[in-house]
Amino acid sequence: MLKKLFLLMIFCLPLFVYAQNYMTGNVFDNDQRNLALQGVSVRNLSTKAVVVTDKDGHYAIPAKNGDLITYALMGYQTDTVYLVNLFPKNKYLRAAVNNLNTVNVTTAKVSPYLDAKDPDAKPARQVDYSKNRGGLRLNLGYGKYRRQQAKEQELEQAADINEEISKNFNREVIQKLVNYKGKDLDDYIGLYRPTVAQIKADKEFDYTYYIATTFTEWRKLPENERKLPPLPKLKGKP
């Protein structure tokens, strides 16, 4: 029995690794969201792996957290994503718009050699640019990749810091430190919740000291200053 279980684990291990190391999803047109895009080149810039979406816009590409994935299709704007997880991802590509400057033609001269034929010329081979051929060339510059990656990393860092703040600056933690059960404790939290910039400025941010000092400061405020001012009402259309 143990032998059978061991063989079953060995058989299932490749399937588990496959599921963990691949990112899947579908690609659609941004304006017509139910229009699946076939032939989209999905490239992992970190591993150089490239796949092409099928007729349903589906793709599956080897990937891991931290990889940079691009989506490119002729006639559409190239999109780039920094992976923070391997959950299935649907992408919506925007159509590329080329605006050309207006040219005013005032005179025209016809060349006498316009109809002349080159006796040594050979017929040119027509190139098929259909979606089914795949293998589209990507022209996104390296500098843009670095800026995009830096921006994604900054957003990811801010999300991690906000999660840290929520764990260390909440009603339960504050009540244990200051022994205060008042209903207006949420007003203190709203006024004094640390910002991402504060946490980044102090690598060893002391939440206990921060709560003790700011809570004392908050209690000394007049009643009308202990809460955030109400948001201004938006004016409706007449």
GROMACS .gro file of C-alpha atoms in nm:
model
  238
    1MET     CA    1   0.000   0.000   0.000
    2LEU     CA    2   0.281   0.241   0.091
    3LYS     CA    3   0.454   0.158  -0.234
    4LYS     CA    4   0.142   0.250  -0.433
    5LEU     CA    5   0.108   0.581  -0.249
    6PHE     CA    6   0.475   0.662  -0.315
    7LEU     CA    7   0.433   0.591  -0.688
    8LEU     CA    8   0.119   0.806  -0.697
    9MET     CA    9   0.304   1.100  -0.537
   10ILE     CA   10   0.586   1.069  -0.791
   11PHE     CA   11   0.331   1.065  -1.074
   12CYS     CA   12   0.146   1.374  -0.946
   13LEU     CA   13   0.459   1.578  -0.870
   14PRO     CA   14   0.520   1.690  -1.235
   15LEU     CA   15   0.158   1.800  -1.259
   16PHE     CA   16   0.196   2.008  -0.942
   17VAL     CA   17   0.519   2.167  -1.070
   18TYR     CA   18   0.352   2.243  -1.403
   19ALA     CA   19   0.063   2.416  -1.228
   20GLN     CA   20   0.294   2.623  -1.013
   21ASN     CA   21   0.534   2.734  -1.289
   22TYR     CA   22   0.292   2.837  -1.564
   23MET     CA   23   0.077   3.147  -1.604
   24THR     CA   24  -0.242   3.118  -1.806
   25GLY     CA   25  -0.509   3.357  -1.926
   26ASN     CA   26  -0.691   3.505  -2.226
   27VAL     CA   27  -0.637   3.816  -2.437
   28PHE     CA   28  -0.927   4.031  -2.560
   29ASP     CA   29  -0.987   4.354  -2.751
   30ASN     CA   30  -1.019   4.645  -2.506
   31ASP     CA   31  -1.316   4.804  -2.686
   32GLN     CA   32  -1.500   4.481  -2.773
   33ARG     CA   33  -1.444   4.287  -2.453
   34ASN     CA   34  -1.600   3.967  -2.585
   35LEU     CA   35  -1.366   3.962  -2.887
   36ALA     CA   36  -1.085   3.713  -2.824
   37LEU     CA   37  -0.754   3.797  -2.998
   38GLN     CA   38  -0.578   3.514  -3.179
   39GLY     CA   39  -0.208   3.529  -3.265
   40VAL     CA   40  -0.104   3.758  -2.977
   41SER     CA   41   0.265   3.710  -2.900
   42VAL     CA   42   0.307   3.656  -2.525
   43ARG     CA   43   0.674   3.685  -2.428
   44ASN     CA   44   0.849   3.629  -2.094
   45LEU     CA   45   1.132   3.884  -2.106
   46SER     CA   46   1.307   3.718  -1.813
   47THR     CA   47   1.330   3.368  -1.967
   48LYS     CA   48   1.285   3.459  -2.338
   49ALA     CA   49   0.995   3.211  -2.362
   50VAL     CA   50   0.734   3.302  -2.628
   51VAL     CA   51   0.387   3.161  -2.694
   52VAL     CA   52   0.100   3.267  -2.923
   53THR     CA   53  -0.268   3.282  -2.825
   54ASP     CA   54  -0.511   3.038  -2.988
   55LYS     CA   55  -0.846   3.113  -3.154
   56ASP     CA   56  -1.004   3.166  -2.811
   57GLY     CA   57  -0.729   3.411  -2.708
   58HIS     CA   58  -0.596   3.156  -2.455
   59TYR     CA   59  -0.228   3.127  -2.360
   60ALA     CA   60  -0.006   2.939  -2.114
   61ILE     CA   61   0.356   3.046  -2.063
   62PRO     CA   62   0.629   2.933  -1.822
   63ALA     CA   63   0.668   3.204  -1.556
   64LYS     CA   64   0.744   3.284  -1.193
   65ASN     CA   65   0.696   3.580  -0.962
   66GLY     CA   66   0.915   3.874  -1.065
   67ASP     CA   67   0.908   3.796  -1.438
   68LEU     CA   68   0.815   4.060  -1.694
   69ILE     CA   69   0.550   3.954  -1.950
   70THR     CA   70   0.462   4.144  -2.270
   71TYR     CA   71   0.161   4.108  -2.499
   72ALA     CA   72   0.202   4.220  -2.862
   73LEU     CA   73  -0.014   4.201  -3.174
   74MET     CA   74   0.010   4.397  -3.499
   75GLY     CA   75  -0.242   4.682  -3.488
   76TYR     CA   76  -0.252   4.692  -3.106
   77GLN     CA   77  -0.050   4.867  -2.838
   78THR     CA   78   0.203   4.641  -2.664
   79ASP     CA   79   0.121   4.584  -2.297
   80THR     CA   80   0.369   4.483  -2.023
   81VAL     CA   81   0.298   4.320  -1.684
   82TYR     CA   82   0.525   4.260  -1.382
   83LEU     CA   83   0.419   3.933  -1.215
   84VAL     CA   84   0.348   3.939  -0.843
   85ASN     CA   85   0.155   3.608  -0.855
   86LEU     CA   86   0.067   3.330  -1.103
   87PHE     CA   87  -0.311   3.367  -1.093
   88PRO     CA   88  -0.480   3.344  -1.438
   89LYS     CA   89  -0.467   3.684  -1.608
   90ASN     CA   90  -0.693   3.827  -1.879
   91LYS     CA   91  -0.546   4.114  -2.082
   92TYR     CA   92  -0.732   4.374  -2.287
   93LEU     CA   93  -0.521   4.528  -2.563
   94ARG     CA   94  -0.596   4.874  -2.701
   95ALA     CA   95  -0.592   4.936  -3.075
   96ALA     CA   96  -0.290   5.133  -3.195
   97VAL     CA   97  -0.373   5.474  -3.345
   98ASN     CA   98  -0.126   5.645  -3.578
   99ASN     CA   99  -0.188   6.016  -3.634
  100LEU     CA  100  -0.013   6.151  -3.945
  101ASN     CA  101   0.055   6.519  -4.006
  102THR     CA  102  -0.139   6.679  -4.292
  103VAL     CA  103   0.070   6.743  -4.607
  104ASN     CA  104  -0.040   7.011  -4.854
  105VAL     CA  105   0.064   6.933  -5.215
  106THR     CA  106   0.089   7.249  -5.424
  107THR     CA  107   0.269   7.119  -5.735
  108ALA     CA  108   0.342   6.784  -5.891
  109LYS     CA  109   0.593   6.672  -6.150
  110VAL     CA  110   0.569   6.340  -6.329
  111SER     CA  111   0.902   6.172  -6.394
  112PRO     CA  112   0.957   6.051  -6.754
  113TYR     CA  113   1.113   5.735  -6.608
  114LEU     CA  114   0.805   5.643  -6.404
  115ASP     CA  115   0.688   5.372  -6.646
  116ALA     CA  116   1.037   5.243  -6.726
  117LYS     CA  117   1.088   4.874  -6.640
  118ASP     CA  118   1.410   4.722  -6.511
  119PRO     CA  119   1.496   4.427  -6.739
  120ASP     CA  120   1.690   4.259  -6.452
  121ALA     CA  121   1.413   4.296  -6.194
  122LYS     CA  122   1.275   3.978  -6.035
  123PRO     CA  123   0.923   3.932  -5.895
  124ALA     CA  124   0.912   4.009  -5.524
  125ARG     CA  125   0.786   3.741  -5.288
  126GLN     CA  126   0.473   3.844  -5.101
  127VAL     CA  127   0.503   3.831  -4.722
  128ASP     CA  128   0.211   3.686  -4.530
  129TYR     CA  129   0.132   3.900  -4.225
  130SER     CA  130  -0.170   3.694  -4.116
  131LYS     CA  131  -0.229   3.630  -3.746
  132ASN     CA  132  -0.182   3.256  -3.786
  133ARG     CA  133   0.189   3.292  -3.863
  134GLY     CA  134   0.272   3.430  -3.517
  135GLY     CA  135   0.629   3.527  -3.424
  136LEU     CA  136   0.569   3.901  -3.412
  137ARG     CA  137   0.868   4.126  -3.348
  138LEU     CA  138   0.868   4.330  -3.029
  139ASN     CA  139   1.015   4.682  -3.039
  140LEU     CA  140   0.964   4.795  -2.681
  141GLY     CA  141   1.287   4.959  -2.558
  142TYR     CA  142   1.489   4.827  -2.265
  143GLY     CA  143   1.463   5.161  -2.087
  144LYS     CA  144   1.085   5.140  -2.090
  145TYR     CA  145   1.103   4.788  -1.943
  146ARG     CA  146   1.319   4.913  -1.657
  147ARG     CA  147   1.083   5.204  -1.582
  148GLN     CA  148   0.783   4.974  -1.592
  149GLN     CA  149   0.955   4.720  -1.367
  150ALA     CA  150   1.057   4.993  -1.118
  151LYS     CA  151   0.699   5.123  -1.110
  152GLU     CA  152   0.556   4.775  -1.051
  153GLN     CA  153   0.809   4.711  -0.772
  154GLU     CA  154   0.721   5.044  -0.606
  155LEU     CA  155   0.350   4.957  -0.612
  156GLU     CA  156   0.421   4.612  -0.474
  157GLN     CA  157   0.632   4.761  -0.193
  158ALA     CA  158   0.355   5.009  -0.105
  159ALA     CA  159   0.103   4.723  -0.090
  160ASP     CA  160   0.330   4.526   0.145
  161ILE     CA  161   0.379   4.830   0.372
  162ASN     CA  162   0.003   4.897   0.387
  163GLU     CA  163  -0.050   4.535   0.485
  164GLU     CA  164   0.213   4.573   0.760
  165ILE     CA  165   0.041   4.891   0.887
  166SER     CA  166  -0.298   4.719   0.901
  167LYS     CA  167  -0.152   4.436   1.110
  168ASN     CA  168   0.021   4.666   1.362
  169PHE     CA  169  -0.215   4.966   1.374
  170ASN     CA  170  -0.570   4.843   1.429
  171ARG     CA  171  -0.840   4.856   1.696
  172GLU     CA  172  -0.734   4.531   1.871
  173VAL     CA  173  -0.365   4.625   1.897
  174ILE     CA  174  -0.438   4.981   2.013
  175GLN     CA  175  -0.691   4.871   2.278
  176LYS     CA  176  -0.435   4.635   2.433
  177LEU     CA  177  -0.168   4.907   2.449
  178VAL     CA  178  -0.371   5.203   2.579
  179ASN     CA  179  -0.658   5.020   2.752
  180TYR     CA  180  -0.919   5.235   2.583
  181LYS     CA  181  -1.260   5.102   2.476
  182GLY     CA  182  -1.425   5.420   2.353
  183LYS     CA  183  -1.647   5.418   2.045
  184ASP     CA  184  -1.449   5.707   1.898
  185LEU     CA  185  -1.131   5.497   1.867
  186ASP     CA  186  -1.191   5.476   1.492
  187ASP     CA  187  -1.153   5.855   1.475
  188TYR     CA  188  -0.804   5.826   1.625
  189ILE     CA  189  -0.715   5.550   1.377
  190GLY     CA  190  -0.835   5.762   1.086
  191LEU     CA  191  -0.636   6.066   1.200
  192TYR     CA  192  -0.310   5.900   1.299
  193ARG     CA  193  -0.276   5.593   1.074
  194PRO     CA  194   0.093   5.591   0.964
  195THR     CA  195   0.159   5.659   0.597
  196VAL     CA  196   0.373   5.455   0.359
  197ALA     CA  197   0.621   5.744   0.345
  198GLN     CA  198   0.658   5.741   0.726
  199ILE     CA  199   0.731   5.369   0.733
  200LYS     CA  200   0.981   5.394   0.446
  201ALA     CA  201   1.160   5.686   0.614
  202ASP     CA  202   1.216   5.485   0.933
  203LYS     CA  203   1.342   5.132   0.860
  204GLU     CA  204   1.284   5.028   1.223
  205PHE     CA  205   0.946   5.192   1.278
  206ASP     CA  206   0.832   5.142   1.641
  207TYR     CA  207   0.453   5.099   1.634
  208THR     CA  208   0.427   5.074   2.016
  209TYR     CA  209   0.604   5.407   2.072
  210TYR     CA  210   0.410   5.569   1.788
  211ILE     CA  211   0.073   5.458   1.929
  212ALA     CA  212   0.160   5.566   2.284
  213THR     CA  213   0.269   5.917   2.183
  214THR     CA  214   0.003   5.990   1.920
  215PHE     CA  215  -0.282   5.853   2.133
  216THR     CA  216  -0.183   6.087   2.417
  217GLU     CA  217  -0.168   6.374   2.169
  218TRP     CA  218  -0.511   6.279   2.031
  219ARG     CA  219  -0.672   6.270   2.379
  220LYS     CA  220  -0.554   6.627   2.445
  221LEU     CA  221  -0.730   6.759   2.134
  222PRO     CA  222  -1.067   6.937   2.167
  223GLU     CA  223  -1.367   6.716   2.093
  224ASN     CA  224  -1.432   6.882   1.756
  225GLU     CA  225  -1.075   6.815   1.640
  226ARG     CA  226  -1.060   6.445   1.728
  227LYS     CA  227  -1.207   6.326   1.401
  228LEU     CA  228  -1.146   6.371   1.031
  229PRO     CA  229  -1.347   6.652   0.871
  230PRO     CA  230  -1.641   6.528   0.662
  231LEU     CA  231  -1.584   6.492   0.288
  232PRO     CA  232  -1.727   6.776   0.080
  233LYS     CA  233  -2.054   6.694  -0.092
  234LEU     CA  234  -2.036   6.662  -0.468
  235LYS     CA  235  -2.258   6.900  -0.655
  236GLY     CA  236  -2.510   6.715  -0.868
  237LYS     CA  237  -2.610   6.818  -1.217
  238PRO     CA  238  -2.917   7.041  -1.227
   0.00000   0.00000   0.00000
